[in-house]
Amino acid sequence: MKAAIFLGKGKIEVQDVPDPAIQNPGDAIVKVTYTCICGSDLWWYRGLLPRENGPIGHEFMGIVEEIGEGVKNVNVGDLVVAPFLISDGTCPECQVGITSSCRNVQRWGSEGNDAGQGEKVRVPLADGTLFVIPRNDKTGQIMPALLPLSDVLCTGHHAAICAEVGNGSTVLVIGDGAVGLCAVAASKRLGASRIFLGSTHPDRAEVGKKFGATDVIEARGEEAIQQVKVKTDNLGVDCVLECVGTAESWETAFGAVRDGGNIGAVGLPYEIPDIPISKIFWRNIGIKGGPAPAAHYIPELMPDVISGKLNVSAVFTMTVSLSDIAKGYEAMDQRRAIKVLVRP
Ligand SMILES: [Zn+2]
């Protein structure tokens, strides 16, 4: 089969690799129908974070082709989506819903695992990791809307849950990448009444408005904080969804959140700012976040995606075939595409 292989900074190549085979009773083999390129793949592509050369990609959906003898929850022929982390679904952490901290957590593309950007994937711990998509006559049309369940939609939702977005909340989303845009959609779904989106890119702001942003803040840093303050009677917002992870974005988060409000953080902490404990204490600010327990959220979000109530497929602004995946990386690197859909 063919799979995208990461070969160091700026180099992605599609190579012939051996077809995956069942190795453990809990494995399944999935033939990929859709996969995509993640903003976090760019950390490695840009050489900002180290990664071993090898298969890449952690978002995919497809058809189950084969199952190991221990697999109970999925069957051959099922249409499935997989979260960006492999988890068993049975350990104490999974049982309480923090599947990203699973005791048996594994990553796509590491430790002898296949990755999502290929024709087929061996899925370890298939019972905890694969989620069956019920099919109806419209499933084919909404397929690209289901793929974000593997990462960006669950991650945006996680930011909103961590910040306790609810009915009538005022929200500031920092970050206009796919995760930030999904955080807008998730906030709307949870009942936010006013959603500010920080964006200086008109194309991204347009998608954000489509997803429910009521105000676009075309500024960063102190100017963004001032604009949010002016529009909230100098109060600040109830909830800040931090989807960037830089020192500047954290400054903005602290500046824009109201006293007693919450910051939900899902931006990979690329620059780790000093945590201003005294500011957090005296202003009663809540901070929570981390990698989304996508496997925990998929069952809750999938029905709304299937019904069409939650459709974030507009984050995919470019589609390439697997053989052209390098062009997709280039486009995302150069910010010509928000997120690239890949069809094997
Ligand atoms: Zn677990």
Coordinates of C-alpha atoms and ligand atoms in Angstrom, one line a residue:
M1 CA 0.0 0.0 0.0
K2 CA 1.0 3.6 -0.2
A3 CA 1.5 5.9 2.8
A4 CA 2.9 9.4 3.4
I5 CA 6.3 9.2 5.1
F6 CA 7.8 12.1 7.0
L7 CA 11.5 12.4 6.0
G8 CA 12.6 15.5 8.0
K9 CA 11.9 19.2 7.8
G10 CA 9.9 20.1 4.7
K11 CA 9.9 16.6 3.3
I12 CA 6.9 14.4 2.9
E13 CA 7.0 11.5 0.4
V14 CA 4.4 8.9 -0.6
Q15 CA 6.1 5.5 -0.5
D16 CA 5.2 1.9 -1.0
V17 CA 5.1 0.2 2.4
P18 CA 3.9 -3.3 3.4
D19 CA 0.2 -3.8 3.8
P20 CA -0.8 -3.8 7.5
A21 CA -1.7 -7.2 9.1
I22 CA -3.5 -8.1 12.4
Q23 CA -0.8 -8.4 15.0
N24 CA -2.8 -8.7 18.2
P25 CA -6.3 -10.0 18.9
G26 CA -7.6 -6.5 19.6
D27 CA -6.4 -5.1 16.2
A28 CA -8.5 -4.0 13.3
I29 CA -7.4 -3.1 9.7
V30 CA -9.1 0.0 8.3
K31 CA -9.1 1.0 4.6
V32 CA -8.9 4.8 4.8
T33 CA -11.6 6.8 2.9
Y34 CA -10.6 10.2 4.1
T35 CA -7.7 11.6 6.0
C36 CA -6.3 15.1 6.5
I37 CA -3.4 17.2 7.5
C38 CA -3.4 18.8 10.9
G39 CA -1.9 22.1 12.0
S40 CA 0.2 20.0 14.5
D41 CA 1.7 18.0 11.6
L42 CA 3.2 21.4 10.6
W43 CA 5.2 21.6 13.9
W44 CA 7.3 18.7 12.5
Y45 CA 7.1 19.8 8.9
R46 CA 8.5 23.2 9.8
G47 CA 11.2 21.6 12.0
L48 CA 9.9 23.3 15.2
L49 CA 9.5 20.1 17.1
P50 CA 11.6 16.9 16.6
R51 CA 10.0 13.7 15.2
E52 CA 11.5 10.5 13.9
N53 CA 11.2 9.8 10.2
G54 CA 8.3 7.5 9.4
P55 CA 4.5 7.4 8.8
I56 CA 2.5 10.5 9.7
G57 CA -1.1 11.6 10.2
H58 CA -3.5 11.1 13.1
E59 CA -6.9 11.8 11.6
F60 CA -8.7 9.3 9.5
M61 CA -11.9 7.5 8.8
G62 CA -12.6 4.5 6.7
I63 CA -14.1 1.0 6.3
V64 CA -13.1 -1.9 8.6
E65 CA -11.5 -4.6 6.4
E66 CA -10.5 -7.1 9.0
I67 CA -10.8 -7.6 12.7
G68 CA -8.8 -9.6 15.3
E69 CA -10.5 -12.4 17.2
G70 CA -10.8 -10.2 20.3
V71 CA -12.6 -7.3 18.7
K72 CA -16.2 -6.9 19.8
N73 CA -17.4 -3.4 19.1
V74 CA -16.7 -3.1 15.3
N75 CA -17.3 -5.4 12.4
V76 CA -16.0 -5.9 8.9
G77 CA -17.7 -3.4 6.6
D78 CA -18.4 -0.8 9.3
L79 CA -17.7 2.9 8.5
V80 CA -15.6 4.2 11.4
V81 CA -13.7 7.2 12.6
A82 CA -10.7 7.1 14.9
P83 CA -9.5 9.7 17.4
F84 CA -6.0 11.2 17.3
L85 CA -4.9 9.0 20.2
I86 CA -5.2 5.2 20.6
S87 CA -6.9 4.3 23.8
D88 CA -8.4 1.1 25.3
G89 CA -11.7 2.5 26.6
T90 CA -11.5 0.3 29.7
C91 CA -8.8 1.5 32.1
P92 CA -9.7 3.8 35.1
E93 CA -8.7 7.0 33.2
C94 CA -10.8 6.0 30.2
Q95 CA -13.7 5.1 32.4
V96 CA -13.8 8.6 33.9
G97 CA -13.6 10.1 30.4
I98 CA -10.0 11.3 30.2
T99 CA -9.1 8.9 27.4
S100 CA -6.1 11.1 26.4
S101 CA -4.5 9.8 29.6
C102 CA -5.3 6.2 28.9
R103 CA -2.9 3.8 30.7
N104 CA -2.4 2.1 27.3
V105 CA -2.3 5.2 25.2
Q106 CA -0.4 5.0 21.9
R107 CA 0.2 7.4 19.1
W108 CA -0.3 7.0 15.4
G109 CA 2.9 6.6 13.5
S110 CA 5.0 5.7 16.6
E111 CA 6.0 2.5 18.3
G112 CA 5.6 0.4 15.2
N113 CA 2.1 1.8 14.5
D114 CA 0.7 2.9 11.1
A115 CA -0.4 6.5 10.7
G116 CA -3.5 8.0 9.2
Q117 CA -2.1 9.5 6.0
G118 CA -2.0 6.2 4.1
E119 CA -4.3 3.7 2.3
K120 CA -4.7 1.4 5.2
V121 CA -4.1 1.5 9.0
R122 CA -3.7 -1.2 11.6
V123 CA -5.7 0.0 14.6
P124 CA -4.5 -1.3 17.9
L125 CA -7.1 -1.5 20.8
A126 CA -9.8 -1.2 18.1
D127 CA -12.7 -1.6 20.7
G128 CA -11.6 1.6 22.4
T129 CA -10.3 3.5 19.4
L130 CA -12.8 3.0 16.6
F131 CA -16.3 4.6 16.5
V132 CA -18.9 3.2 14.2
I133 CA -20.7 5.8 12.0
P134 CA -24.3 4.8 11.4
R135 CA -24.9 4.9 7.7
N136 CA -27.9 6.4 5.9
D137 CA -28.5 7.6 2.4
K138 CA -26.9 11.0 3.2
T139 CA -23.7 9.6 4.8
G140 CA -21.8 9.9 1.6
Q141 CA -22.5 13.6 1.4
I142 CA -21.6 14.4 5.0
M143 CA -18.4 12.3 5.1
P144 CA -16.0 15.3 5.2
A145 CA -18.0 16.7 8.1
L146 CA -17.4 13.5 10.2
L147 CA -13.6 13.5 9.8
P148 CA -13.1 16.5 12.2
L149 CA -14.4 14.3 15.0
S150 CA -11.0 12.6 14.9
D151 CA -9.3 15.8 16.3
V152 CA -10.1 19.4 15.5
L153 CA -13.8 19.3 16.4
C154 CA -13.2 17.4 19.6
T155 CA -10.3 19.7 20.5
G156 CA -12.4 22.8 19.9
H157 CA -15.2 21.3 22.0
H158 CA -12.7 20.5 24.7
A159 CA -11.6 24.1 24.9
A160 CA -15.2 25.1 25.3
I161 CA -15.9 22.4 28.0
C162 CA -12.7 23.4 29.9
A163 CA -13.8 27.0 29.9
E164 CA -17.3 26.0 30.9
V165 CA -19.1 27.6 28.0
G166 CA -22.8 27.4 28.5
N167 CA -26.1 29.1 27.8
G168 CA -25.6 32.9 27.4
S169 CA -21.8 32.7 27.8
T170 CA -19.6 35.4 26.2
V171 CA -16.6 33.8 24.6
L172 CA -13.3 34.9 23.0
V173 CA -11.7 32.4 20.7
I174 CA -8.0 33.0 20.2
G175 CA -6.7 31.3 17.1
D176 CA -8.3 31.2 13.7
G177 CA -6.9 27.8 12.5
A178 CA -9.2 24.7 12.2
V179 CA -9.2 24.2 16.0
G180 CA -10.2 27.8 16.8
L181 CA -12.9 27.7 14.1
C182 CA -14.2 24.4 15.6
A183 CA -14.1 26.1 19.0
V184 CA -16.4 28.7 17.6
A185 CA -18.9 26.1 16.4
A186 CA -18.7 24.1 19.7
S187 CA -19.4 27.3 21.7
K188 CA -22.4 28.1 19.6
R189 CA -23.6 24.5 20.1
L190 CA -23.2 24.9 23.9
G191 CA -25.4 28.0 23.8
A192 CA -22.9 30.9 23.9
S193 CA -24.7 34.2 23.2
R194 CA -21.7 36.2 22.0
I195 CA -18.6 34.7 20.3
F196 CA -15.6 36.9 19.6
L197 CA -13.1 35.4 17.2
G198 CA -9.6 36.9 16.9
S199 CA -8.6 36.8 13.3
T200 CA -6.6 38.9 10.9
H201 CA -7.3 36.6 7.9
P202 CA -10.6 37.6 6.1
D203 CA -11.1 34.1 4.7
R204 CA -10.8 32.5 8.1
A205 CA -13.0 35.1 9.7
E206 CA -15.6 34.4 7.1
V207 CA -15.6 30.7 8.1
G208 CA -15.7 31.7 11.7
K209 CA -18.8 33.8 11.1
K210 CA -20.4 30.9 9.3
F211 CA -19.8 28.8 12.4
G212 CA -21.3 31.3 14.8
A213 CA -18.8 34.1 15.6
T214 CA -20.8 37.2 16.3
D215 CA -17.8 39.6 16.3
V216 CA -14.4 39.4 14.6
I217 CA -11.5 41.0 16.4
E218 CA -9.0 42.1 13.7
A219 CA -6.2 42.7 16.2
R220 CA -3.8 40.9 18.5
G221 CA -2.4 41.5 21.9
E222 CA -3.3 44.6 23.8
E223 CA -5.4 46.0 21.0
A224 CA -7.5 42.8 20.9
I225 CA -8.0 43.0 24.7
Q226 CA -9.1 46.6 24.4
Q227 CA -11.6 45.8 21.6
V228 CA -13.1 43.0 23.7
K229 CA -13.3 45.2 26.8
V230 CA -15.1 48.0 24.9
K231 CA -17.6 45.5 23.6
T232 CA -18.3 43.9 27.0
D233 CA -18.9 47.1 29.1
N234 CA -15.3 46.9 30.2
L235 CA -16.0 43.5 31.9
G236 CA -14.2 41.0 29.7
V237 CA -15.5 37.7 28.5
D238 CA -16.8 34.7 30.6
C239 CA -14.7 32.2 28.7
V240 CA -11.5 32.4 26.7
L241 CA -10.7 29.5 24.4
E242 CA -6.9 29.6 23.9
C243 CA -6.1 27.7 20.7
V244 CA -2.7 29.0 19.9
G245 CA -0.2 28.3 22.7
T246 CA 2.2 31.3 22.5
A247 CA 3.2 33.7 25.2
E248 CA 1.3 36.5 23.3
S249 CA -1.9 34.4 23.1
W250 CA -1.8 33.7 26.8
E251 CA -1.3 37.4 27.5
T252 CA -4.4 38.1 25.5
A253 CA -6.3 35.3 27.3
F254 CA -5.5 36.8 30.7
G255 CA -6.3 40.3 29.5
A256 CA -9.6 39.5 28.0
V257 CA -11.1 37.1 30.5
R258 CA -13.3 38.7 33.2
D259 CA -12.6 38.2 36.9
G260 CA -14.2 34.9 37.9
G261 CA -14.0 33.6 34.2
N262 CA -12.3 30.6 32.7
I263 CA -9.6 30.0 30.2
G264 CA -9.9 26.7 28.3
A265 CA -6.5 25.9 26.7
V266 CA -5.9 23.5 23.8
G267 CA -3.1 25.4 22.0
L268 CA 0.0 23.2 22.1
P269 CA 2.2 25.2 24.6
Y270 CA 4.9 26.0 22.2
E271 CA 6.1 28.9 24.3
I272 CA 5.3 28.2 27.9
P273 CA 4.6 31.4 29.7
D274 CA 5.1 31.8 33.4
I275 CA 1.9 31.1 35.1
P276 CA 0.9 34.2 37.0
I277 CA -0.4 32.5 40.1
S278 CA -1.1 35.7 42.0
K279 CA -3.1 37.1 39.1
I280 CA -5.1 33.8 38.8
F281 CA -5.7 33.9 42.6
W282 CA -6.7 37.5 43.1
R283 CA -8.9 37.5 40.0
N284 CA -10.5 34.1 40.6
I285 CA -9.6 32.9 37.1
G286 CA -10.0 29.2 36.2
I287 CA -7.6 27.5 33.9
K288 CA -8.0 24.1 32.4
G289 CA -7.0 22.4 29.3
G290 CA -4.8 19.9 27.5
P291 CA -5.1 17.3 24.8
A292 CA -8.7 16.5 24.1
P293 CA -10.1 13.2 25.2
A294 CA -11.6 12.8 21.7
A295 CA -12.7 9.2 22.3
H296 CA -14.8 10.5 25.1
Y297 CA -16.4 13.3 23.1
I298 CA -17.1 11.4 19.8
P299 CA -20.2 9.6 21.0
E300 CA -21.7 12.9 22.2
L301 CA -20.8 14.9 19.1
M302 CA -21.4 12.4 16.3
P303 CA -25.2 12.5 16.4
D304 CA -25.2 16.3 15.9
V305 CA -22.7 15.9 13.0
I306 CA -24.9 13.2 11.4
S307 CA -28.1 15.4 11.8
G308 CA -26.2 18.3 10.1
K309 CA -26.6 20.5 13.2
L310 CA -22.8 20.6 13.6
N311 CA -21.0 20.8 10.3
V312 CA -17.5 22.1 10.3
S313 CA -16.5 20.7 6.9
A314 CA -15.8 24.3 5.8
V315 CA -12.4 24.0 7.5
F316 CA -11.3 21.9 4.6
T317 CA -10.5 24.5 2.0
M318 CA -8.4 22.2 -0.2
T319 CA -8.6 18.5 -1.2
V320 CA -5.7 16.5 -2.6
S321 CA -5.1 12.9 -3.5
L322 CA -2.7 10.9 -1.3
S323 CA -0.1 11.0 -4.1
D324 CA -0.2 14.9 -4.0
I325 CA -0.1 15.1 -0.2
A326 CA 3.2 17.1 -0.3
K327 CA 1.3 19.9 -2.1
G328 CA -1.2 19.9 0.7
Y329 CA 1.6 20.3 3.3
E330 CA 3.0 23.2 1.3
A331 CA -0.4 24.9 1.1
M332 CA -0.9 24.7 4.8
D333 CA 2.6 25.7 5.6
Q334 CA 2.1 28.8 3.4
R335 CA -1.3 29.4 4.9
R336 CA -3.0 29.0 1.5
A337 CA -5.3 26.4 3.0
I338 CA -6.9 26.3 6.5
K339 CA -7.0 22.5 6.5
V340 CA -6.3 20.0 3.7
L341 CA -8.5 16.9 3.1
V342 CA -6.7 13.9 1.6
R343 CA -8.3 11.1 -0.4
P344 CA -6.3 8.0 -0.7
Ligands
ZN1 ZN -7.6 3.6 28.8

